Amino acid sequence: MNKLFITLVFVAFATIFSVSAQSKKEKKGISKPNIIYILADDLGIGDVSCYGSDNNKTPIIDKLAKDGMRFTHGYTAPLCGPSRAMILTGRYAFRTGAVNQDMVGEIKPENEVLIPSVLKTAGYTSSLVGKWSQFSKTPSDFGFDDYITFQGSGCYWATEKKKSENYIENGVNKKLDASTYMPDLMHEHLVDFLTANKEKPFFLYYSMVNVHALVQRTPDSKPGSDFYDDNIAYMDKLVGKLLSTLDDLKLRENTLIVFMGDNGTANQYASRSSVRGKVLSGKKGTMLECGSLVPTIANWPGVIAAGKVNELLIDSSDLLPTFAELAGAKLPIKNVLDGRSFLPQLLGMKGNPREWIFIELGNKWYVREATWKLNREGELFDMSNAPFEEKLVTDISSNKEASQAYARLQKVLQELSPEKGILDNADGSGRHASNVNKKKDKSEKKPEEE
């Protein structure tokens, strides 16, 4: 079966049939496509060379973009817990309660339906490989059939933490061997999963360790090398190893890969993550542009046209409906879904693109369209020079374009009404209460106490 035939079949399905009809009339001999979602930790656009990074080289990810579609306006929440909740539920934080890191842990499987449970209705098996925090329970409680995960973030070497790292593999608690690199162990697990499930449709949620701080040496690090450079390179290498595995298993041509960062670059590395000689506006944990603007790449040989740069606005709530439409899965009906499928755009059609994205963290939020942003405080920003600059508009009433944009975006916020949903129960920053308290204690120390 050649690539052109597969492409034409999927374009026809997406154009003519609804999701339910597609599910019923799927032609024999055409396998449901596999879906792999790769989520890099703390990777902003300034860390990826195909986005213009000055200091980092990511040749494999660059090739993924060159052979597929690179999005210039892909957004998610600015911190990992709220970001992952938005990704997996397809819903905004004021609906799920994932407005801060700690509140993500209050999400219950009886209240929220995650991507693996949605895809299971279409016959998919699923695996979570990597970071699961800040969710409660285990991945299997939320619908994953297979998993390997660890506590917290940034799990690299057991010997370079205060205590040995424990991890959990399909319900079994294990201890990380002193000579084992956790990202490599994760890769071995995903290879086993792909090999075991190569004859059936699967969803792999590959939640990488790299490049969460505090970055540590990699197996390829040399004496005196820059560990951040090393971690970017090793993350890129692991993506390449995954692609090689797909090739070896003859799965590549029937697999959609979506690669993203979970939020912007972490604070201590943001200054080095410039793009084409310019400093970016925002970083992890901020409500500025690059707290939430992340690398977003889709690749599917022979189906997604190569070399496409897409300026479509998407936020990470769109992933669930996109994957569901592709799989022919039924969307959950018990809760309001905020996401909108961008499958038609992946297939080169116009579809029904969204005109705005919504971002929330802690007690702050904003809605953004192509060139304007309006936040909770009613401040309007001109985003025409983003991601490097966002100009506060001080003369809205005397600027026709600004006035019209304000009215449009204000209407969106009124319809969403996040203030009527679940609100932040902590200090409003979105961060873990323990981290906030540590920072507060440090700032309150007398000089001689430090």
Short mmCIF file of C-alpha atoms in Angstrom, two decimals:
data_model
loop_
_atom_site.label_atom_id
_atom_site.label_comp_id
_atom_site.label_asym_id
_atom_site.label_seq_id
_atom_site.Cartn_x
_atom_site.Cartn_y
_atom_site.Cartn_z
CA MET A 1 0.00 0.00 0.00
CA ASN A 2 1.71 3.21 -1.10
CA LYS A 3 1.89 6.51 0.76
CA LEU A 4 -0.26 8.36 -1.75
CA PHE A 5 -3.12 5.93 -1.28
CA ILE A 6 -2.93 6.25 2.53
CA THR A 7 -2.91 10.04 2.23
CA LEU A 8 -5.92 10.11 -0.08
CA VAL A 9 -7.88 7.78 2.17
CA PHE A 10 -7.30 9.89 5.26
CA VAL A 11 -8.03 13.14 3.46
CA ALA A 12 -11.27 11.65 2.16
CA PHE A 13 -12.25 10.44 5.63
CA ALA A 14 -11.52 13.82 7.19
CA THR A 15 -13.46 15.65 4.49
CA ILE A 16 -16.54 13.51 4.03
CA PHE A 17 -17.28 11.63 7.21
CA SER A 18 -17.92 12.61 10.81
CA VAL A 19 -15.83 10.95 13.48
CA SER A 20 -18.54 8.37 14.21
CA ALA A 21 -19.10 7.56 10.56
CA GLN A 22 -15.37 7.26 10.00
CA SER A 23 -15.19 4.78 12.85
CA LYS A 24 -17.97 2.63 11.37
CA LYS A 25 -16.79 2.73 7.77
CA GLU A 26 -13.06 2.30 8.20
CA LYS A 27 -11.83 0.27 5.26
CA LYS A 28 -10.36 -3.16 5.78
CA GLY A 29 -6.63 -3.37 5.32
CA ILE A 30 -5.94 0.16 6.49
CA SER A 31 -4.48 0.14 9.99
CA LYS A 32 -5.50 2.80 12.43
CA PRO A 33 -2.57 5.19 12.72
CA ASN A 34 -0.33 5.02 15.77
CA ILE A 35 0.10 8.21 17.79
CA ILE A 36 3.28 9.23 19.59
CA TYR A 37 3.30 12.39 21.65
CA ILE A 38 6.76 13.51 22.75
CA LEU A 39 6.84 16.08 25.56
CA ALA A 40 10.23 17.61 26.35
CA ASP A 41 10.59 19.10 29.84
CA ASP A 42 11.27 22.86 30.15
CA LEU A 43 12.11 23.17 26.45
CA GLY A 44 11.33 26.62 25.04
CA ILE A 45 11.59 27.78 21.44
CA GLY A 46 15.02 29.27 22.21
CA ASP A 47 16.34 25.77 22.85
CA VAL A 48 15.57 24.36 19.39
CA SER A 49 17.64 25.29 16.36
CA CYS A 50 14.81 25.09 13.80
CA TYR A 51 13.15 27.90 15.79
CA GLY A 52 16.31 30.01 15.44
CA SER A 53 18.15 29.13 18.65
CA ASP A 54 21.52 30.87 18.84
CA ASN A 55 23.17 28.46 21.25
CA ASN A 56 21.60 25.03 20.87
CA LYS A 57 21.72 22.46 18.08
CA THR A 58 18.94 19.93 17.60
CA PRO A 59 19.56 18.32 14.19
CA ILE A 60 17.17 15.39 14.63
CA ILE A 61 14.28 17.52 15.84
CA ASP A 62 15.07 19.97 13.05
CA LYS A 63 14.76 17.15 10.52
CA LEU A 64 11.46 16.10 12.10
CA ALA A 65 10.26 19.64 11.37
CA LYS A 66 11.82 19.78 7.91
CA ASP A 67 10.08 16.55 6.92
CA GLY A 68 6.80 17.60 8.54
CA MET A 69 5.02 20.66 9.89
CA ARG A 70 6.39 23.25 12.33
CA PHE A 71 3.92 25.43 14.21
CA THR A 72 4.91 28.98 15.11
CA HIS A 73 2.02 29.56 17.53
CA GLY A 74 1.74 26.47 19.73
CA TYR A 75 0.92 27.26 23.38
CA THR A 76 0.45 25.51 26.69
CA ALA A 77 0.36 26.48 30.37
CA PRO A 78 3.62 28.01 31.73
CA LEU A 79 4.29 25.32 34.38
CA CYS A 80 4.52 21.55 34.03
CA GLY A 81 1.58 20.36 36.16
CA PRO A 82 -1.07 22.71 34.73
CA SER A 83 0.42 22.17 31.27
CA ARG A 84 0.13 18.37 31.46
CA ALA A 85 -3.39 18.59 32.81
CA MET A 86 -4.41 20.81 29.91
CA ILE A 87 -2.75 18.41 27.45
CA LEU A 88 -4.29 15.22 28.78
CA THR A 89 -7.82 16.49 29.53
CA GLY A 90 -8.37 18.89 26.61
CA ARG A 91 -9.81 21.32 29.17
CA TYR A 92 -8.84 24.64 30.68
CA ALA A 93 -7.62 24.84 34.25
CA PHE A 94 -10.58 26.75 35.67
CA ARG A 95 -12.69 23.71 34.72
CA THR A 96 -10.36 20.93 35.98
CA GLY A 97 -8.87 22.78 38.95
CA ALA A 98 -5.32 22.45 37.58
CA VAL A 99 -4.57 26.14 38.17
CA ASN A 100 -1.45 25.46 40.24
CA GLN A 101 1.03 22.63 40.69
CA ASP A 102 -0.51 21.24 43.88
CA MET A 103 -4.11 21.38 42.65
CA VAL A 104 -3.24 19.13 39.68
CA GLY A 105 -2.94 16.35 42.27
CA GLU A 106 -6.59 16.82 43.20
CA ILE A 107 -7.79 15.72 39.75
CA LYS A 108 -9.62 12.41 40.06
CA PRO A 109 -10.13 9.78 37.34
CA GLU A 110 -13.84 9.69 38.11
CA ASN A 111 -14.08 13.40 37.25
CA GLU A 112 -11.75 13.81 34.26
CA VAL A 113 -11.26 11.70 31.13
CA LEU A 114 -7.71 11.65 29.79
CA ILE A 115 -6.43 10.92 26.28
CA PRO A 116 -5.66 7.20 26.84
CA SER A 117 -9.23 6.51 28.00
CA VAL A 118 -10.62 8.39 24.99
CA LEU A 119 -8.48 6.42 22.54
CA LYS A 120 -9.28 3.14 24.26
CA THR A 121 -12.83 3.45 22.87
CA ALA A 122 -11.30 3.12 19.39
CA GLY A 123 -9.21 0.06 20.25
CA TYR A 124 -5.94 1.77 21.19
CA THR A 125 -3.50 0.52 23.79
CA SER A 126 -1.42 3.15 25.55
CA SER A 127 1.79 3.75 27.48
CA LEU A 128 3.10 6.56 29.68
CA VAL A 129 6.88 6.70 29.64
CA GLY A 130 8.48 9.25 31.95
CA LYS A 131 7.25 12.10 34.10
CA TRP A 132 3.78 11.75 35.61
CA SER A 133 3.83 14.37 38.36
CA GLN A 134 1.93 16.28 39.47
CA PHE A 135 -0.99 13.89 38.99
CA SER A 136 -2.17 11.69 41.83
CA LYS A 137 -2.51 7.90 41.80
CA THR A 138 -0.86 6.03 38.92
CA PRO A 139 -1.10 6.34 35.15
CA SER A 140 -3.13 3.11 35.05
CA ASP A 141 -5.79 4.73 37.23
CA PHE A 142 -6.27 7.29 34.44
CA GLY A 143 -6.43 4.79 31.59
CA PHE A 144 -2.84 3.95 30.61
CA ASP A 145 -2.27 0.24 29.95
CA ASP A 146 1.47 0.40 30.52
CA TYR A 147 3.85 2.80 32.25
CA ILE A 148 7.20 3.61 33.74
CA THR A 149 7.46 6.74 35.85
CA PHE A 150 9.33 8.33 38.75
CA GLN A 151 8.79 10.77 41.58
CA GLY A 152 9.12 14.48 40.87
CA SER A 153 11.10 15.91 37.98
CA GLY A 154 14.64 15.80 36.64
CA CYS A 155 15.39 12.16 37.44
CA TYR A 156 18.75 11.40 35.79
CA TRP A 157 21.18 9.46 38.05
CA ALA A 158 20.48 7.88 41.43
CA THR A 159 23.99 8.77 42.61
CA GLU A 160 23.55 12.48 42.00
CA LYS A 161 20.54 12.98 44.23
CA LYS A 162 20.44 13.24 48.00
CA LYS A 163 18.89 9.79 48.08
CA SER A 164 18.49 7.02 45.54
CA GLU A 165 15.78 7.55 42.97
CA ASN A 166 12.88 5.15 43.03
CA TYR A 167 10.75 4.53 40.00
CA ILE A 168 7.58 2.56 39.29
CA GLU A 169 7.15 0.20 36.38
CA ASN A 170 3.61 -1.12 35.90
CA GLY A 171 2.83 -1.00 39.60
CA VAL A 172 6.15 -2.38 40.80
CA ASN A 173 8.39 -0.12 42.90
CA LYS A 174 12.00 -0.35 41.79
CA LYS A 175 15.30 1.31 42.65
CA LEU A 176 17.39 2.98 39.99
CA ASP A 177 20.75 1.26 39.68
CA ALA A 178 23.72 3.54 40.31
CA SER A 179 25.07 2.96 36.81
CA THR A 180 21.77 3.46 34.96
CA TYR A 181 20.73 6.70 33.31
CA MET A 182 16.97 7.14 33.79
CA PRO A 183 16.33 8.55 30.28
CA ASP A 184 18.01 5.45 28.82
CA LEU A 185 15.93 3.16 31.00
CA MET A 186 12.80 4.95 29.78
CA HIS A 187 13.90 4.43 26.18
CA GLU A 188 14.38 0.70 26.79
CA HIS A 189 10.87 0.51 28.21
CA LEU A 190 9.30 2.28 25.23
CA VAL A 191 11.13 -0.02 22.83
CA ASP A 192 9.63 -3.00 24.64
CA PHE A 193 6.18 -1.43 24.48
CA LEU A 194 6.41 -0.64 20.77
CA THR A 195 7.73 -4.10 19.98
CA ALA A 196 4.99 -5.81 21.94
CA ASN A 197 2.24 -3.72 20.38
CA LYS A 198 3.42 -3.29 16.80
CA GLU A 199 0.43 -5.22 15.43
CA LYS A 200 -2.20 -3.01 17.11
CA PRO A 201 -2.86 0.74 17.22
CA PHE A 202 -1.10 2.43 20.11
CA PHE A 203 -0.73 5.79 21.85
CA LEU A 204 2.65 6.53 23.39
CA TYR A 205 2.91 9.49 25.74
CA TYR A 206 6.68 10.00 25.96
CA SER A 207 7.22 12.47 28.78
CA MET A 208 10.96 13.08 28.69
CA VAL A 209 13.28 13.94 31.58
CA ASN A 210 15.50 16.33 29.64
CA VAL A 211 15.99 19.24 30.09
CA HIS A 212 14.47 19.78 33.52
CA ALA A 213 16.76 21.46 36.02
CA LEU A 214 18.97 20.70 37.75
CA VAL A 215 20.55 19.24 34.62
CA GLN A 216 23.20 16.61 35.23
CA ARG A 217 25.85 14.92 33.13
CA THR A 218 24.71 12.63 30.35
CA PRO A 219 26.38 9.37 29.26
CA ASP A 220 27.96 11.42 26.44
CA SER A 221 29.30 14.24 28.62
CA LYS A 222 33.01 14.96 28.47
CA PRO A 223 35.13 16.54 31.20
CA GLY A 224 34.48 20.27 31.31
CA SER A 225 31.52 20.16 28.93
CA ASP A 226 28.45 22.34 29.34
CA PHE A 227 25.75 20.15 30.89
CA TYR A 228 22.87 22.13 29.40
CA ASP A 229 24.32 21.71 25.90
CA ASP A 230 24.84 18.04 26.68
CA ASN A 231 21.24 17.58 27.80
CA ILE A 232 19.80 19.30 24.74
CA ALA A 233 21.97 17.08 22.56
CA TYR A 234 21.02 13.91 24.43
CA MET A 235 17.32 14.71 24.25
CA ASP A 236 17.73 15.15 20.49
CA LYS A 237 19.61 11.85 20.35
CA LEU A 238 16.82 10.02 22.19
CA VAL A 239 14.27 11.32 19.68
CA GLY A 240 16.52 9.91 16.96
CA LYS A 241 16.70 6.54 18.70
CA LEU A 242 12.91 6.45 18.86
CA LEU A 243 12.68 7.17 15.12
CA SER A 244 15.18 4.39 14.41
CA THR A 245 13.10 1.97 16.47
CA LEU A 246 10.00 2.88 14.47
CA ASP A 247 11.92 2.29 11.26
CA ASP A 248 13.21 -1.08 12.48
CA LEU A 249 9.67 -2.15 13.41
CA LYS A 250 8.30 -0.82 10.10
CA LEU A 251 5.91 1.47 11.96
CA ARG A 252 7.12 4.87 10.83
CA GLU A 253 4.78 5.35 7.88
CA ASN A 254 1.70 4.59 9.97
CA THR A 255 2.62 6.81 12.93
CA LEU A 256 1.80 10.43 13.69
CA ILE A 257 4.44 12.06 15.88
CA VAL A 258 3.77 15.32 17.69
CA PHE A 259 6.70 16.90 19.53
CA MET A 260 6.25 19.73 22.05
CA GLY A 261 7.77 21.42 25.06
CA ASP A 262 5.72 21.42 28.27
CA ASN A 263 6.44 25.10 29.01
CA GLY A 264 9.07 27.74 28.38
CA THR A 265 12.76 27.54 29.24
CA ALA A 266 13.59 27.35 32.96
CA ASN A 267 14.73 30.51 34.74
CA GLN A 268 18.43 29.76 35.06
CA TYR A 269 18.77 28.90 31.38
CA ALA A 270 16.45 31.47 29.83
CA SER A 271 19.16 34.08 29.31
CA ARG A 272 21.05 31.77 26.97
CA SER A 273 17.98 30.79 24.96
CA SER A 274 17.95 33.68 22.55
CA VAL A 275 16.65 33.49 18.97
CA ARG A 276 18.55 35.05 16.06
CA GLY A 277 20.43 37.34 18.42
CA LYS A 278 17.33 38.57 20.26
CA VAL A 279 16.21 38.00 23.83
CA LEU A 280 12.81 36.34 24.15
CA SER A 281 9.94 37.77 26.16
CA GLY A 282 9.15 35.41 29.02
CA LYS A 283 10.26 32.08 30.44
CA LYS A 284 8.90 29.18 32.48
CA GLY A 285 6.37 30.23 35.12
CA THR A 286 5.62 33.64 33.61
CA MET A 287 2.58 34.93 31.79
CA LEU A 288 4.73 36.54 29.13
CA GLU A 289 4.81 35.06 25.62
CA CYS A 290 7.57 32.50 26.02
CA GLY A 291 6.27 31.14 29.28
CA SER A 292 3.71 29.34 27.11
CA LEU A 293 4.91 29.51 23.49
CA VAL A 294 6.65 26.18 22.92
CA PRO A 295 8.18 24.18 20.07
CA THR A 296 5.38 22.29 18.32
CA ILE A 297 6.13 19.90 15.45
CA ALA A 298 3.99 17.29 13.69
CA ASN A 299 5.44 14.60 11.45
CA TRP A 300 3.86 11.75 9.49
CA PRO A 301 5.73 10.66 6.35
CA GLY A 302 3.63 10.74 3.22
CA VAL A 303 0.60 12.18 5.00
CA ILE A 304 1.73 15.52 6.43
CA ALA A 305 3.40 17.50 3.67
CA ALA A 306 7.09 18.15 4.29
CA GLY A 307 8.56 21.57 4.92
CA LYS A 308 5.39 23.28 6.09
CA VAL A 309 5.48 26.18 8.54
CA ASN A 310 2.03 26.70 10.04
CA GLU A 311 1.00 29.94 11.78
CA LEU A 312 -2.23 28.43 13.07
CA LEU A 313 -3.03 29.30 16.69
CA ILE A 314 -3.27 26.14 18.79
CA ASP A 315 -3.16 25.52 22.50
CA SER A 316 -2.52 22.17 24.12
CA SER A 317 -6.20 21.55 24.85
CA ASP A 318 -6.43 20.85 21.10
CA LEU A 319 -4.41 17.64 21.30
CA LEU A 320 -7.15 15.42 22.74
CA PRO A 321 -9.77 16.19 20.05
CA THR A 322 -7.12 16.00 17.32
CA PHE A 323 -5.96 12.55 18.39
CA ALA A 324 -9.56 11.42 18.90
CA GLU A 325 -10.58 12.49 15.39
CA LEU A 326 -7.60 10.74 13.88
CA ALA A 327 -8.32 7.54 15.81
CA GLY A 328 -12.07 7.60 15.16
CA ALA A 329 -12.63 7.71 18.93
CA LYS A 330 -15.67 9.06 20.73
CA LEU A 331 -15.15 12.34 22.54
CA PRO A 332 -16.11 12.39 26.22
CA ILE A 333 -19.47 14.03 26.80
CA LYS A 334 -19.57 14.37 30.59
CA ASN A 335 -17.45 17.56 30.59
CA VAL A 336 -17.05 20.66 28.46
CA LEU A 337 -14.09 20.25 26.09
CA ASP A 338 -12.14 23.38 25.22
CA GLY A 339 -9.90 21.92 22.54
CA ARG A 340 -10.50 22.00 18.80
CA SER A 341 -9.12 19.40 16.40
CA PHE A 342 -6.40 20.61 14.05
CA LEU A 343 -6.31 17.33 12.10
CA PRO A 344 -7.64 19.04 8.94
CA GLN A 345 -4.73 21.48 9.03
CA LEU A 346 -2.27 18.59 9.41
CA LEU A 347 -3.77 17.13 6.26
CA GLY A 348 -3.47 20.40 4.35
CA MET A 349 -7.08 21.54 4.59
CA LYS A 350 -8.57 24.70 6.04
CA GLY A 351 -10.74 23.03 8.66
CA ASN A 352 -12.16 25.16 11.45
CA PRO A 353 -9.15 26.94 12.97
CA ARG A 354 -9.47 28.68 16.30
CA GLU A 355 -9.15 32.46 16.39
CA TRP A 356 -7.73 32.68 19.91
CA ILE A 357 -5.96 30.68 22.60
CA PHE A 358 -6.45 30.86 26.36
CA ILE A 359 -3.69 30.52 28.96
CA GLU A 360 -4.10 30.35 32.73
CA LEU A 361 -1.78 29.89 35.72
CA GLY A 362 -2.46 30.60 39.37
CA ASN A 363 -4.72 33.63 39.61
CA LYS A 364 -3.75 35.03 36.21
CA TRP A 365 -5.00 34.40 32.70
CA TYR A 366 -5.08 35.88 29.23
CA VAL A 367 -6.65 35.33 25.83
CA ARG A 368 -4.53 35.87 22.73
CA GLU A 369 -5.26 36.14 19.02
CA ALA A 370 -2.80 36.61 16.18
CA THR A 371 -1.56 40.10 17.11
CA TRP A 372 -3.29 41.05 20.38
CA LYS A 373 -3.41 39.78 23.95
CA LEU A 374 -5.83 40.72 26.74
CA ASN A 375 -5.22 39.66 30.33
CA ARG A 376 -7.39 39.33 33.43
CA GLU A 377 -6.51 42.85 34.53
CA GLY A 378 -7.91 44.27 31.29
CA GLU A 379 -4.49 45.16 29.88
CA LEU A 380 -4.23 44.94 26.10
CA PHE A 381 -0.89 44.12 24.47
CA ASP A 382 0.23 44.57 20.89
CA MET A 383 1.89 41.25 19.99
CA SER A 384 3.00 42.17 16.47
CA ASN A 385 6.67 41.90 17.51
CA ALA A 386 6.30 38.75 19.61
CA PRO A 387 8.06 36.65 20.78
CA PHE A 388 10.58 39.40 21.46
CA GLU A 389 8.33 42.19 22.61
CA GLU A 390 4.77 42.74 23.85
CA LYS A 391 3.70 46.37 23.97
CA LEU A 392 1.13 47.55 26.49
CA VAL A 393 -1.47 49.64 24.68
CA THR A 394 -2.19 52.77 26.70
CA ASP A 395 -4.46 54.56 24.22
CA ILE A 396 -7.05 51.88 23.39
CA SER A 397 -9.92 54.30 22.84
CA SER A 398 -8.00 56.36 20.28
CA ASN A 399 -6.71 53.33 18.36
CA LYS A 400 -9.41 51.76 16.18
CA GLU A 401 -7.64 48.41 15.71
CA ALA A 402 -6.80 48.17 19.41
CA SER A 403 -10.33 49.10 20.39
CA GLN A 404 -11.83 46.43 18.14
CA ALA A 405 -9.36 43.83 19.41
CA TYR A 406 -10.17 44.71 23.01
CA ALA A 407 -13.88 44.24 22.34
CA ARG A 408 -13.34 40.86 20.64
CA LEU A 409 -11.08 39.50 23.35
CA GLN A 410 -13.17 40.87 26.18
CA LYS A 411 -16.16 39.04 24.71
CA VAL A 412 -14.15 35.79 24.71
CA LEU A 413 -13.23 36.23 28.37
CA GLN A 414 -16.81 36.99 29.27
CA GLU A 415 -17.99 33.83 27.55
CA LEU A 416 -15.31 31.69 29.18
CA SER A 417 -15.84 33.31 32.61
CA PRO A 418 -12.79 31.73 34.27
CA GLU A 419 -13.53 33.76 37.41
CA LYS A 420 -16.64 31.61 37.89
CA GLY A 421 -14.65 28.38 37.72
CA ILE A 422 -12.19 26.76 40.11
CA LEU A 423 -9.80 29.39 41.43
CA ASP A 424 -6.28 29.24 42.82
CA ASN A 425 -6.21 28.30 46.50
CA ALA A 426 -2.63 29.35 47.17
CA ASP A 427 -0.46 32.43 46.60
CA GLY A 428 -1.51 32.90 42.96
CA SER A 429 1.87 32.06 41.41
CA GLY A 430 0.87 28.58 40.29
CA ARG A 431 3.91 26.99 41.94
CA HIS A 432 4.12 24.29 44.61
CA ALA A 433 3.38 25.69 48.06
CA SER A 434 6.56 24.01 49.36
CA ASN A 435 8.68 25.85 46.78
CA VAL A 436 6.99 29.15 47.54
CA ASN A 437 7.62 28.67 51.28
CA LYS A 438 11.28 27.79 50.70
CA LYS A 439 11.76 30.94 48.65
CA LYS A 440 9.98 32.99 51.30
CA ASP A 441 12.09 31.53 54.12
CA LYS A 442 15.27 32.27 52.21
CA SER A 443 14.28 35.88 51.56
CA GLU A 444 13.41 36.38 55.23
CA LYS A 445 16.75 35.11 56.52
CA LYS A 446 19.16 37.59 58.00
CA PRO A 447 22.48 37.86 56.16
CA GLU A 448 24.33 36.06 58.96
CA GLU A 449 21.82 33.15 58.78
CA GLU A 450 22.55 32.36 55.15
#
